[in-house]
PDB file of C-alpha atoms in Angstrom:
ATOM      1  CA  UNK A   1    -123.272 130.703  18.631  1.00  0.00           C
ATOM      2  CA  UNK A   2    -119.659 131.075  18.073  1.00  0.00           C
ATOM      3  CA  UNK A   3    -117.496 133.667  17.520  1.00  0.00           C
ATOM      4  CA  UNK A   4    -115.376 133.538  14.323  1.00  0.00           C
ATOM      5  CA  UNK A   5    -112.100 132.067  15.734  1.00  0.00           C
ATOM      6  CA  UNK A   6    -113.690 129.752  16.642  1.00  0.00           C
ATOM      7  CA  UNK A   7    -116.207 128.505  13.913  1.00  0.00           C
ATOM      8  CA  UNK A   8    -112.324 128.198  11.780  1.00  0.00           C
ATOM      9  CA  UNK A   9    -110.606 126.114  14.531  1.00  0.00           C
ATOM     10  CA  UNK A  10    -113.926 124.088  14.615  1.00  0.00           C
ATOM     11  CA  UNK A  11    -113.923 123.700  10.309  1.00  0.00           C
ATOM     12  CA  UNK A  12    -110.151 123.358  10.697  1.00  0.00           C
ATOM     13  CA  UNK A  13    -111.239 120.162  13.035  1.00  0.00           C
ATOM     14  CA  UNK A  14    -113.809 118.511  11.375  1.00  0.00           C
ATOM     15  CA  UNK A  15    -111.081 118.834   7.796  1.00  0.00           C
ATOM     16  CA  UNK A  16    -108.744 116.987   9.694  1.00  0.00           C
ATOM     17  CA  UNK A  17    -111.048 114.408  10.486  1.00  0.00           C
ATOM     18  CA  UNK A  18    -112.348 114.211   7.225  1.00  0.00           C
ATOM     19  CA  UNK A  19    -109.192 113.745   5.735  1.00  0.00           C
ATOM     20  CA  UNK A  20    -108.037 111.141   8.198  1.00  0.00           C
ATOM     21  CA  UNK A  21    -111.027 109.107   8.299  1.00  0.00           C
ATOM     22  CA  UNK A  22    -112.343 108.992   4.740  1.00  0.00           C
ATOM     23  CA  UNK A  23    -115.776 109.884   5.618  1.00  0.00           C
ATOM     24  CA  UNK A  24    -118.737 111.779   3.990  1.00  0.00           C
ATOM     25  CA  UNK A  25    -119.682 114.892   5.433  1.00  0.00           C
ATOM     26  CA  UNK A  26    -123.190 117.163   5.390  1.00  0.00           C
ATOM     27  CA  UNK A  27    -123.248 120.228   6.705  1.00  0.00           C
ATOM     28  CA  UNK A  28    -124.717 123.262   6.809  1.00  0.00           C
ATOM     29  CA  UNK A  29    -123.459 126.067   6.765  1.00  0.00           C
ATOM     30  CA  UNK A  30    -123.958 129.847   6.098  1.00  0.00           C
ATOM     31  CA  UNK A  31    -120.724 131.498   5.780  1.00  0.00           C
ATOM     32  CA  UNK A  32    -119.643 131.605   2.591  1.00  0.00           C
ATOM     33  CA  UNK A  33    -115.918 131.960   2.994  1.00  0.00           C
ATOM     34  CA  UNK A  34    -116.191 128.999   5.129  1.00  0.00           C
ATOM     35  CA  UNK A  35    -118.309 127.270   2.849  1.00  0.00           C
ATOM     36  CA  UNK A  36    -115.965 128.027  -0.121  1.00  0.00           C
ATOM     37  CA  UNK A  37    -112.865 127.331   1.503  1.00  0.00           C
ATOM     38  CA  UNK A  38    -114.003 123.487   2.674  1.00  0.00           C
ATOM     39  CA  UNK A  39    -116.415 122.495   0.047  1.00  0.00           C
ATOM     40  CA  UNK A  40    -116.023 119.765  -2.658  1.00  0.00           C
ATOM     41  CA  UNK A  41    -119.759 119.880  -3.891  1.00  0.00           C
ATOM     42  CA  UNK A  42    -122.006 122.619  -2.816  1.00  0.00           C
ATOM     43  CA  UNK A  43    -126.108 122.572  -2.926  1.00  0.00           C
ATOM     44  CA  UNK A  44    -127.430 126.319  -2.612  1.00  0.00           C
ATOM     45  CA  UNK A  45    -131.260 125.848  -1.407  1.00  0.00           C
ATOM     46  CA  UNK A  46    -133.954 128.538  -2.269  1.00  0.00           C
ATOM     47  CA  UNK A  47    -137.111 128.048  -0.658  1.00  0.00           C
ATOM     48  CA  UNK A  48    -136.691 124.516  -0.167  1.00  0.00           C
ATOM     49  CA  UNK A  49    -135.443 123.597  -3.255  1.00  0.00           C
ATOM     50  CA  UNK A  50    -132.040 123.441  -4.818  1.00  0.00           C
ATOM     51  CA  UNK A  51    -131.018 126.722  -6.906  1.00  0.00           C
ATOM     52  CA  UNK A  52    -127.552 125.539  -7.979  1.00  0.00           C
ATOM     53  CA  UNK A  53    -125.307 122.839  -7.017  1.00  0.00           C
ATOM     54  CA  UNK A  54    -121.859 122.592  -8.371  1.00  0.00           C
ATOM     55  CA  UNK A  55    -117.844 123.061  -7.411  1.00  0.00           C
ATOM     56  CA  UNK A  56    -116.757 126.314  -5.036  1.00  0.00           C
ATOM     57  CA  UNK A  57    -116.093 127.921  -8.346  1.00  0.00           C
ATOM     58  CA  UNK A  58    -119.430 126.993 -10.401  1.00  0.00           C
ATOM     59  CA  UNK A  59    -121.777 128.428  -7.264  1.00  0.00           C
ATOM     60  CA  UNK A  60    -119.362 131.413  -6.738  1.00  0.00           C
ATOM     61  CA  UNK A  61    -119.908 132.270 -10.487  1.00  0.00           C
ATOM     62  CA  UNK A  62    -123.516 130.970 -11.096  1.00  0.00           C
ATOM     63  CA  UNK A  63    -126.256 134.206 -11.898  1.00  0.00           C
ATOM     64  CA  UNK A  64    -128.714 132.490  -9.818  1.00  0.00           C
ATOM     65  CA  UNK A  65    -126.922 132.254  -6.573  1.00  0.00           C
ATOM     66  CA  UNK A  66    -125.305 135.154  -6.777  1.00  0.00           C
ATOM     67  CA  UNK A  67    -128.848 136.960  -7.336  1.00  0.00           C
ATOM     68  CA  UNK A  68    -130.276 135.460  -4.683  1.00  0.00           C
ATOM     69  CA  UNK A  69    -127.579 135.217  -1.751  1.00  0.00           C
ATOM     70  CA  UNK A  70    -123.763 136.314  -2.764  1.00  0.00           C
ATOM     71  CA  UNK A  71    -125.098 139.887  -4.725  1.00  0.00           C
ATOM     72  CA  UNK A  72    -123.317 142.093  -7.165  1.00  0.00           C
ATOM     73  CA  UNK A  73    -120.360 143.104  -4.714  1.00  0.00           C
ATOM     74  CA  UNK A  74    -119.426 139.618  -3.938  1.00  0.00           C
ATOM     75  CA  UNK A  75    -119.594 139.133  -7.999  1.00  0.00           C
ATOM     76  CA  UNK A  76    -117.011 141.461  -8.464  1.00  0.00           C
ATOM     77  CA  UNK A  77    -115.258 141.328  -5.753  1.00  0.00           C
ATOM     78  CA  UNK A  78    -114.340 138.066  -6.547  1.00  0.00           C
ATOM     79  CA  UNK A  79    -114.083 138.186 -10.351  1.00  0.00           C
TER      80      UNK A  79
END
């Protein structure tokens, strides 16, 4: 329910506090340059099981995920 300045001030937040306090952090998330940008370790779910799980750069470039969710544009878009 928020608009896109605000889901990045709200990301920016919760990286500061992850930084600062050391913690482990699950969330969920559907935007993919968000996702991306904060990430360590990524789980891509299809059907309710995992598809791929990897770095940023392993999900952005695996076949499967990009099948199912990212497509072809995002593939080469981001080659």
């Amino acid at each position: 329910g928020m608009g896109p300045e605000e889901r990045w001030q709200m990301i920016e937040t919760v990286h500061r506090l992850w930084e600062q306090e050391k913690m482990t952090l699950v969330f969920i998330e559907h935007d993919m340059d968000i996702v991306f940008k904060i990430a360590q370790s990524i789980r891509v779910l299809s059907y309710g099981r995992v598809l791929a799980q990897g770095t940023p750069d392993e999900i952005r470039t695996n076949p499967a995920v990009i099948e199912a969710y990212l497509g072809t544009d995002f593939a080469s878009e981001h080659a």
